PDB file of C-alpha atoms in Angstrom:
ATOM      1  CA  UNK A   1       0.000   0.000   0.000  1.00 50.00           C
ATOM      2  CA  UNK A   2       1.193   3.530  -0.748  1.00 50.00           C
ATOM      3  CA  UNK A   3       2.476   5.525   2.208  1.00 56.00           C
ATOM      4  CA  UNK A   4       0.671   8.662   3.335  1.00 65.00           C
ATOM      5  CA  UNK A   5       2.129  12.061   2.411  1.00 79.00           C
ATOM      6  CA  UNK A   6       1.688  15.527   3.861  1.00 85.00           C
ATOM      7  CA  UNK A   7      -0.518  16.332   0.871  1.00 82.00           C
ATOM      8  CA  UNK A   8      -2.706  13.324   1.768  1.00 84.00           C
ATOM      9  CA  UNK A   9      -3.095  14.592   5.331  1.00 89.00           C
ATOM     10  CA  UNK A  10      -4.054  18.042   4.089  1.00 92.00           C
ATOM     11  CA  UNK A  11      -6.505  16.544   1.597  1.00 93.00           C
ATOM     12  CA  UNK A  12      -8.062  14.401   4.336  1.00 95.00           C
ATOM     13  CA  UNK A  13      -8.355  17.473   6.589  1.00 95.00           C
ATOM     14  CA  UNK A  14     -10.205  19.291   3.795  1.00 96.00           C
ATOM     15  CA  UNK A  15     -12.493  16.271   3.419  1.00 96.00           C
ATOM     16  CA  UNK A  16     -13.224  16.387   7.173  1.00 96.00           C
ATOM     17  CA  UNK A  17     -14.148  20.061   6.946  1.00 96.00           C
ATOM     18  CA  UNK A  18     -16.561  19.338   4.105  1.00 96.00           C
ATOM     19  CA  UNK A  19     -18.132  16.515   6.112  1.00 95.00           C
ATOM     20  CA  UNK A  20     -18.577  18.691   9.187  1.00 95.00           C
ATOM     21  CA  UNK A  21     -20.106  21.392   7.032  1.00 95.00           C
ATOM     22  CA  UNK A  22     -22.719  18.848   5.928  1.00 93.00           C
ATOM     23  CA  UNK A  23     -23.390  17.672   9.481  1.00 94.00           C
ATOM     24  CA  UNK A  24     -21.644  14.316   9.108  1.00 93.00           C
ATOM     25  CA  UNK A  25     -19.703  13.748  12.307  1.00 88.00           C
ATOM     26  CA  UNK A  26     -19.864   9.966  12.729  1.00 94.00           C
ATOM     27  CA  UNK A  27     -16.639   9.514  14.712  1.00 95.00           C
ATOM     28  CA  UNK A  28     -16.385   5.748  14.173  1.00 97.00           C
ATOM     29  CA  UNK A  29     -16.827   6.119  10.412  1.00 97.00           C
ATOM     30  CA  UNK A  30     -14.334   8.988  10.160  1.00 96.00           C
ATOM     31  CA  UNK A  31     -11.787   6.972  12.147  1.00 97.00           C
ATOM     32  CA  UNK A  32     -12.320   3.939   9.901  1.00 98.00           C
ATOM     33  CA  UNK A  33     -11.849   6.054   6.772  1.00 97.00           C
ATOM     34  CA  UNK A  34      -8.747   7.727   8.195  1.00 95.00           C
ATOM     35  CA  UNK A  35      -7.269   4.313   9.043  1.00 96.00           C
ATOM     36  CA  UNK A  36      -7.745   3.160   5.440  1.00 96.00           C
ATOM     37  CA  UNK A  37      -5.095   4.683   3.108  1.00 94.00           C
ATOM     38  CA  UNK A  38      -7.361   5.702   0.239  1.00 95.00           C
ATOM     39  CA  UNK A  39      -4.549   6.540  -2.178  1.00 94.00           C
ATOM     40  CA  UNK A  40      -3.536   2.869  -2.141  1.00 95.00           C
ATOM     41  CA  UNK A  41      -6.906   1.973  -3.700  1.00 97.00           C
ATOM     42  CA  UNK A  42      -6.524   4.392  -6.628  1.00 95.00           C
ATOM     43  CA  UNK A  43      -4.243   4.258  -9.703  1.00 94.00           C
ATOM     44  CA  UNK A  44      -1.097   6.365  -9.394  1.00 91.00           C
ATOM     45  CA  UNK A  45      -2.004   9.281 -11.648  1.00 94.00           C
ATOM     46  CA  UNK A  46      -5.165   9.953  -9.637  1.00 95.00           C
ATOM     47  CA  UNK A  47      -3.825   9.465  -6.114  1.00 94.00           C
ATOM     48  CA  UNK A  48      -3.483  13.195  -5.430  1.00 93.00           C
ATOM     49  CA  UNK A  49      -7.277  13.420  -5.737  1.00 95.00           C
ATOM     50  CA  UNK A  50      -7.975  10.474  -3.411  1.00 95.00           C
ATOM     51  CA  UNK A  51      -9.894  12.500  -0.796  1.00 96.00           C
ATOM     52  CA  UNK A  52     -11.686  14.732  -3.297  1.00 96.00           C
ATOM     53  CA  UNK A  53     -15.368  14.463  -4.153  1.00 95.00           C
ATOM     54  CA  UNK A  54     -14.481  13.487  -7.720  1.00 95.00           C
ATOM     55  CA  UNK A  55     -15.352  10.106  -9.179  1.00 96.00           C
ATOM     56  CA  UNK A  56     -11.990   8.647 -10.214  1.00 97.00           C
ATOM     57  CA  UNK A  57     -11.059   5.975 -12.781  1.00 96.00           C
ATOM     58  CA  UNK A  58      -9.884   2.568 -11.555  1.00 97.00           C
ATOM     59  CA  UNK A  59      -9.054  -0.661 -13.385  1.00 95.00           C
ATOM     60  CA  UNK A  60     -11.394  -2.403 -15.858  1.00 95.00           C
ATOM     61  CA  UNK A  61     -12.949   0.868 -17.036  1.00 94.00           C
ATOM     62  CA  UNK A  62     -14.707   1.300 -13.701  1.00 95.00           C
ATOM     63  CA  UNK A  63     -14.609   4.164 -11.193  1.00 96.00           C
ATOM     64  CA  UNK A  64     -14.519   4.844  -7.475  1.00 96.00           C
ATOM     65  CA  UNK A  65     -17.142   7.237  -6.116  1.00 96.00           C
ATOM     66  CA  UNK A  66     -15.994  10.518  -4.572  1.00 97.00           C
ATOM     67  CA  UNK A  67     -14.971  10.401  -0.911  1.00 97.00           C
ATOM     68  CA  UNK A  68     -17.850  12.664   0.180  1.00 97.00           C
ATOM     69  CA  UNK A  69     -20.475  10.511  -1.529  1.00 97.00           C
ATOM     70  CA  UNK A  70     -19.028   7.299  -0.118  1.00 97.00           C
ATOM     71  CA  UNK A  71     -18.960   8.783   3.383  1.00 97.00           C
ATOM     72  CA  UNK A  72     -22.594   9.840   3.128  1.00 97.00           C
ATOM     73  CA  UNK A  73     -23.712   6.396   2.005  1.00 98.00           C
ATOM     74  CA  UNK A  74     -21.642   4.539   4.584  1.00 98.00           C
ATOM     75  CA  UNK A  75     -22.940   6.831   7.336  1.00 97.00           C
ATOM     76  CA  UNK A  76     -26.500   6.129   6.177  1.00 97.00           C
ATOM     77  CA  UNK A  77     -25.906   2.392   6.623  1.00 98.00           C
ATOM     78  CA  UNK A  78     -25.667   3.059  10.395  1.00 97.00           C
ATOM     79  CA  UNK A  79     -23.280   0.143  10.834  1.00 98.00           C
ATOM     80  CA  UNK A  80     -22.930  -1.641  14.160  1.00 97.00           C
ATOM     81  CA  UNK A  81     -20.157  -4.022  15.323  1.00 98.00           C
ATOM     82  CA  UNK A  82     -22.487  -7.047  15.161  1.00 98.00           C
ATOM     83  CA  UNK A  83     -23.665  -6.491  11.583  1.00 98.00           C
ATOM     84  CA  UNK A  84     -23.271  -8.847   8.633  1.00 98.00           C
ATOM     85  CA  UNK A  85     -22.965  -6.799   5.447  1.00 98.00           C
ATOM     86  CA  UNK A  86     -23.288  -7.600   1.740  1.00 98.00           C
ATOM     87  CA  UNK A  87     -21.706  -5.229  -0.776  1.00 98.00           C
ATOM     88  CA  UNK A  88     -22.482  -5.505  -4.491  1.00 98.00           C
ATOM     89  CA  UNK A  89     -19.691  -3.952  -6.552  1.00 97.00           C
ATOM     90  CA  UNK A  90     -16.345  -4.255  -4.770  1.00 98.00           C
ATOM     91  CA  UNK A  91     -14.549  -1.894  -7.130  1.00 97.00           C
ATOM     92  CA  UNK A  92     -11.195  -0.909  -5.614  1.00 98.00           C
ATOM     93  CA  UNK A  93     -12.113  -2.441  -2.255  1.00 98.00           C
ATOM     94  CA  UNK A  94     -11.964   0.837  -0.314  1.00 98.00           C
ATOM     95  CA  UNK A  95     -15.553   0.837   0.911  1.00 98.00           C
ATOM     96  CA  UNK A  96     -15.300  -2.858   1.844  1.00 98.00           C
ATOM     97  CA  UNK A  97     -12.196  -2.072   3.905  1.00 98.00           C
ATOM     98  CA  UNK A  98     -13.970   0.746   5.739  1.00 98.00           C
ATOM     99  CA  UNK A  99     -17.088  -1.368   6.347  1.00 98.00           C
ATOM    100  CA  UNK A 100     -14.861  -4.181   7.600  1.00 98.00           C
ATOM    101  CA  UNK A 101     -13.528  -1.880  10.332  1.00 98.00           C
ATOM    102  CA  UNK A 102     -17.090  -1.135  11.501  1.00 98.00           C
ATOM    103  CA  UNK A 103     -19.019  -4.407  11.098  1.00 98.00           C
ATOM    104  CA  UNK A 104     -18.603  -8.060  12.107  1.00 98.00           C
ATOM    105  CA  UNK A 105     -18.498  -9.702   8.672  1.00 98.00           C
ATOM    106  CA  UNK A 106     -18.519  -8.383   5.107  1.00 98.00           C
ATOM    107  CA  UNK A 107     -19.147 -10.266   1.878  1.00 98.00           C
ATOM    108  CA  UNK A 108     -18.308  -8.149  -1.164  1.00 98.00           C
ATOM    109  CA  UNK A 109     -18.906  -9.385  -4.719  1.00 98.00           C
ATOM    110  CA  UNK A 110     -17.414  -8.154  -7.979  1.00 97.00           C
ATOM    111  CA  UNK A 111     -17.983  -9.193 -11.604  1.00 97.00           C
ATOM    112  CA  UNK A 112     -14.456  -8.224 -12.734  1.00 97.00           C
ATOM    113  CA  UNK A 113     -11.802 -10.759 -11.749  1.00 97.00           C
ATOM    114  CA  UNK A 114      -9.025  -8.138 -11.837  1.00 97.00           C
ATOM    115  CA  UNK A 115     -10.873  -5.849  -9.429  1.00 97.00           C
ATOM    116  CA  UNK A 116     -11.705  -8.730  -7.087  1.00 98.00           C
ATOM    117  CA  UNK A 117      -8.084  -9.923  -7.044  1.00 97.00           C
ATOM    118  CA  UNK A 118      -6.658  -6.444  -6.473  1.00 97.00           C
ATOM    119  CA  UNK A 119      -9.172  -5.674  -3.721  1.00 98.00           C
ATOM    120  CA  UNK A 120      -8.375  -8.954  -1.972  1.00 98.00           C
ATOM    121  CA  UNK A 121      -4.645  -8.138  -2.042  1.00 98.00           C
ATOM    122  CA  UNK A 122      -5.227  -4.643  -0.629  1.00 98.00           C
ATOM    123  CA  UNK A 123      -7.371  -5.975   2.205  1.00 98.00           C
ATOM    124  CA  UNK A 124      -4.747  -8.610   3.042  1.00 98.00           C
ATOM    125  CA  UNK A 125      -2.025  -5.947   3.061  1.00 97.00           C
ATOM    126  CA  UNK A 126      -4.041  -3.961   5.603  1.00 97.00           C
ATOM    127  CA  UNK A 127      -4.624  -7.027   7.771  1.00 98.00           C
ATOM    128  CA  UNK A 128      -8.407  -6.822   7.369  1.00 98.00           C
ATOM    129  CA  UNK A 129      -9.536 -10.429   7.795  1.00 98.00           C
ATOM    130  CA  UNK A 130     -13.318 -10.154   8.222  1.00 98.00           C
ATOM    131  CA  UNK A 131     -13.984  -9.197   4.586  1.00 98.00           C
ATOM    132  CA  UNK A 132     -14.538 -11.924   1.990  1.00 98.00           C
ATOM    133  CA  UNK A 133     -14.142 -10.906  -1.670  1.00 98.00           C
ATOM    134  CA  UNK A 134     -15.980 -13.059  -4.180  1.00 97.00           C
ATOM    135  CA  UNK A 135     -15.713 -12.917  -7.993  1.00 97.00           C
ATOM    136  CA  UNK A 136     -19.284 -13.530  -9.114  1.00 96.00           C
ATOM    137  CA  UNK A 137     -22.470 -12.128 -10.623  1.00 94.00           C
ATOM    138  CA  UNK A 138     -24.173 -10.102  -7.905  1.00 94.00           C
ATOM    139  CA  UNK A 139     -27.283  -9.001  -9.787  1.00 93.00           C
ATOM    140  CA  UNK A 140     -29.511 -11.143  -7.557  1.00 92.00           C
ATOM    141  CA  UNK A 141     -27.401 -10.750  -4.436  1.00 94.00           C
ATOM    142  CA  UNK A 142     -26.097 -13.856  -2.665  1.00 95.00           C
ATOM    143  CA  UNK A 143     -29.214 -15.743  -1.683  1.00 90.00           C
ATOM    144  CA  UNK A 144     -27.365 -18.654  -0.050  1.00 91.00           C
ATOM    145  CA  UNK A 145     -25.531 -16.418   2.437  1.00 92.00           C
ATOM    146  CA  UNK A 146     -28.282 -14.251   3.946  1.00 87.00           C
ATOM    147  CA  UNK A 147     -29.864 -12.808   5.832  1.00 95.00           C
ATOM    148  CA  UNK A 148     -27.730  -9.680   6.034  1.00 98.00           C
ATOM    149  CA  UNK A 149     -28.203  -6.740   8.381  1.00 98.00           C
ATOM    150  CA  UNK A 150     -27.050  -4.296   5.715  1.00 98.00           C
ATOM    151  CA  UNK A 151     -26.706  -4.403   1.926  1.00 98.00           C
ATOM    152  CA  UNK A 152     -25.104  -1.667  -0.184  1.00 98.00           C
ATOM    153  CA  UNK A 153     -25.118  -1.698  -3.985  1.00 98.00           C
ATOM    154  CA  UNK A 154     -22.864   0.606  -6.043  1.00 97.00           C
ATOM    155  CA  UNK A 155     -24.777   0.126  -9.319  1.00 95.00           C
ATOM    156  CA  UNK A 156     -28.278   1.176 -10.290  1.00 96.00           C
ATOM    157  CA  UNK A 157     -31.565  -0.695 -10.396  1.00 95.00           C
ATOM    158  CA  UNK A 158     -34.312   0.575 -12.701  1.00 95.00           C
ATOM    159  CA  UNK A 159     -36.980  -0.335 -10.147  1.00 94.00           C
ATOM    160  CA  UNK A 160     -37.301  -1.435  -6.542  1.00 92.00           C
ATOM    161  CA  UNK A 161     -34.912  -4.402  -5.970  1.00 91.00           C
ATOM    162  CA  UNK A 162     -37.527  -6.760  -4.556  1.00 89.00           C
ATOM    163  CA  UNK A 163     -35.324  -9.851  -4.996  1.00 89.00           C
ATOM    164  CA  UNK A 164     -33.215  -8.513  -2.130  1.00 91.00           C
ATOM    165  CA  UNK A 165     -36.036  -8.371   0.443  1.00 89.00           C
ATOM    166  CA  UNK A 166     -35.527 -11.993   1.507  1.00 90.00           C
ATOM    167  CA  UNK A 167     -31.773 -11.453   1.896  1.00 95.00           C
ATOM    168  CA  UNK A 168     -32.255  -8.781   4.571  1.00 97.00           C
ATOM    169  CA  UNK A 169     -32.802  -9.470   8.238  1.00 96.00           C
ATOM    170  CA  UNK A 170     -35.947  -7.970   9.793  1.00 95.00           C
ATOM    171  CA  UNK A 171     -35.319  -4.249  10.193  1.00 96.00           C
ATOM    172  CA  UNK A 172     -32.318  -4.520   7.874  1.00 98.00           C
ATOM    173  CA  UNK A 173     -31.294  -1.744   5.507  1.00 98.00           C
ATOM    174  CA  UNK A 174     -30.443  -1.805   1.785  1.00 98.00           C
ATOM    175  CA  UNK A 175     -28.956   1.277   0.116  1.00 98.00           C
ATOM    176  CA  UNK A 176     -28.886   1.377  -3.677  1.00 97.00           C
ATOM    177  CA  UNK A 177     -29.409   3.809  -6.567  1.00 97.00           C
ATOM    178  CA  UNK A 178     -32.776   3.466  -8.287  1.00 97.00           C
ATOM    179  CA  UNK A 179     -33.549   5.090 -11.612  1.00 97.00           C
ATOM    180  CA  UNK A 180     -32.986   5.033 -15.379  1.00 95.00           C
ATOM    181  CA  UNK A 181     -29.620   3.808 -16.716  1.00 91.00           C
ATOM    182  CA  UNK A 182     -28.912   7.060 -18.554  1.00 89.00           C
ATOM    183  CA  UNK A 183     -30.570   9.540 -16.193  1.00 91.00           C
ATOM    184  CA  UNK A 184     -30.571  10.856 -12.657  1.00 95.00           C
ATOM    185  CA  UNK A 185     -31.002   8.170 -10.005  1.00 97.00           C
ATOM    186  CA  UNK A 186     -32.060   8.405  -6.368  1.00 97.00           C
ATOM    187  CA  UNK A 187     -29.869   6.757  -3.752  1.00 97.00           C
ATOM    188  CA  UNK A 188     -32.599   5.011  -1.763  1.00 97.00           C
ATOM    189  CA  UNK A 189     -32.341   3.816   1.832  1.00 98.00           C
ATOM    190  CA  UNK A 190     -34.721   0.862   2.024  1.00 97.00           C
ATOM    191  CA  UNK A 191     -35.609  -0.508   5.469  1.00 97.00           C
ATOM    192  CA  UNK A 192     -37.192  -3.957   5.611  1.00 96.00           C
ATOM    193  CA  UNK A 193     -40.542  -3.950   7.382  1.00 95.00           C
ATOM    194  CA  UNK A 194     -42.211  -7.352   7.173  1.00 91.00           C
ATOM    195  CA  UNK A 195     -42.091  -8.349   3.518  1.00 86.00           C
ATOM    196  CA  UNK A 196     -41.811  -4.798   2.147  1.00 89.00           C
ATOM    197  CA  UNK A 197     -39.467  -1.801   2.136  1.00 93.00           C
ATOM    198  CA  UNK A 198     -39.866   1.613   3.713  1.00 95.00           C
ATOM    199  CA  UNK A 199     -38.080   3.990   1.336  1.00 97.00           C
ATOM    200  CA  UNK A 200     -36.141   7.177   2.046  1.00 97.00           C
ATOM    201  CA  UNK A 201     -34.210   8.910  -0.749  1.00 97.00           C
ATOM    202  CA  UNK A 202     -30.945  10.288   0.633  1.00 96.00           C
ATOM    203  CA  UNK A 203     -29.013  11.513  -2.432  1.00 95.00           C
ATOM    204  CA  UNK A 204     -29.036  11.781  -6.203  1.00 95.00           C
ATOM    205  CA  UNK A 205     -26.392  10.197  -8.372  1.00 95.00           C
ATOM    206  CA  UNK A 206     -25.551   8.773 -11.798  1.00 93.00           C
ATOM    207  CA  UNK A 207     -24.065   5.278 -11.530  1.00 94.00           C
ATOM    208  CA  UNK A 208     -23.790   2.476 -14.054  1.00 92.00           C
ATOM    209  CA  UNK A 209     -26.737   0.058 -14.199  1.00 92.00           C
ATOM    210  CA  UNK A 210     -26.232  -3.238 -12.374  1.00 92.00           C
ATOM    211  CA  UNK A 211     -24.854  -5.662 -14.972  1.00 90.00           C
ATOM    212  CA  UNK A 212     -25.491  -9.402 -14.937  1.00 87.00           C
ATOM    213  CA  UNK A 213     -22.858 -12.046 -15.512  1.00 88.00           C
ATOM    214  CA  UNK A 214     -19.128 -11.938 -14.855  1.00 88.00           C
ATOM    215  CA  UNK A 215     -16.701 -10.170 -17.180  1.00 84.00           C
ATOM    216  CA  UNK A 216     -15.354 -12.586 -19.799  1.00 72.00           C
ATOM    217  CA  UNK A 217     -11.679 -11.574 -19.862  1.00 70.00           C
ATOM    218  CA  UNK A 218     -10.910  -9.233 -16.964  1.00 86.00           C
TER     219      UNK A 218
END
């Protein structure tokens, strides 16, 4: 993992100021993010922007969401030390690493083998042992592993993801973007109540639609 620089510390301090300005002062989350060297999850030419709110390119033509957006979503998960968490879309592995510092167990799935392999290596380098990275199609979740207390999906559904209801524990929370593939989507916080969801929209975004299958070559 890349070592932290003075510029990184200054960039993280600026990120903290932005978070405080938006009322996000979750001390456990901030500590978990600070303990996770974000630049090590981002290709070299973009590392100076690691703590910015810019979406940055990573391997396989994918991207990592801006630090501010990730913090907002992770804070909205309201993670507790006993939670079992499912993440769809491992990407660089940064969010899985942060969640792993806050929850009991994390299963993160990724359709690109290269991303899954790189994320696994980064987590091992940080000594994070409660996160399992799986290379697989996550479009229908991981039905054999539930129920989960929290599910977060970093790709968009066109409609309410009802196939995930049964994978959530009672009172569990799923956060995912819902909306058209080419338009503005709402980041929805869905709380399981019985066999349905209570929905609260917490942000707007534009993320790639959730793709089925695993990538053929990478």
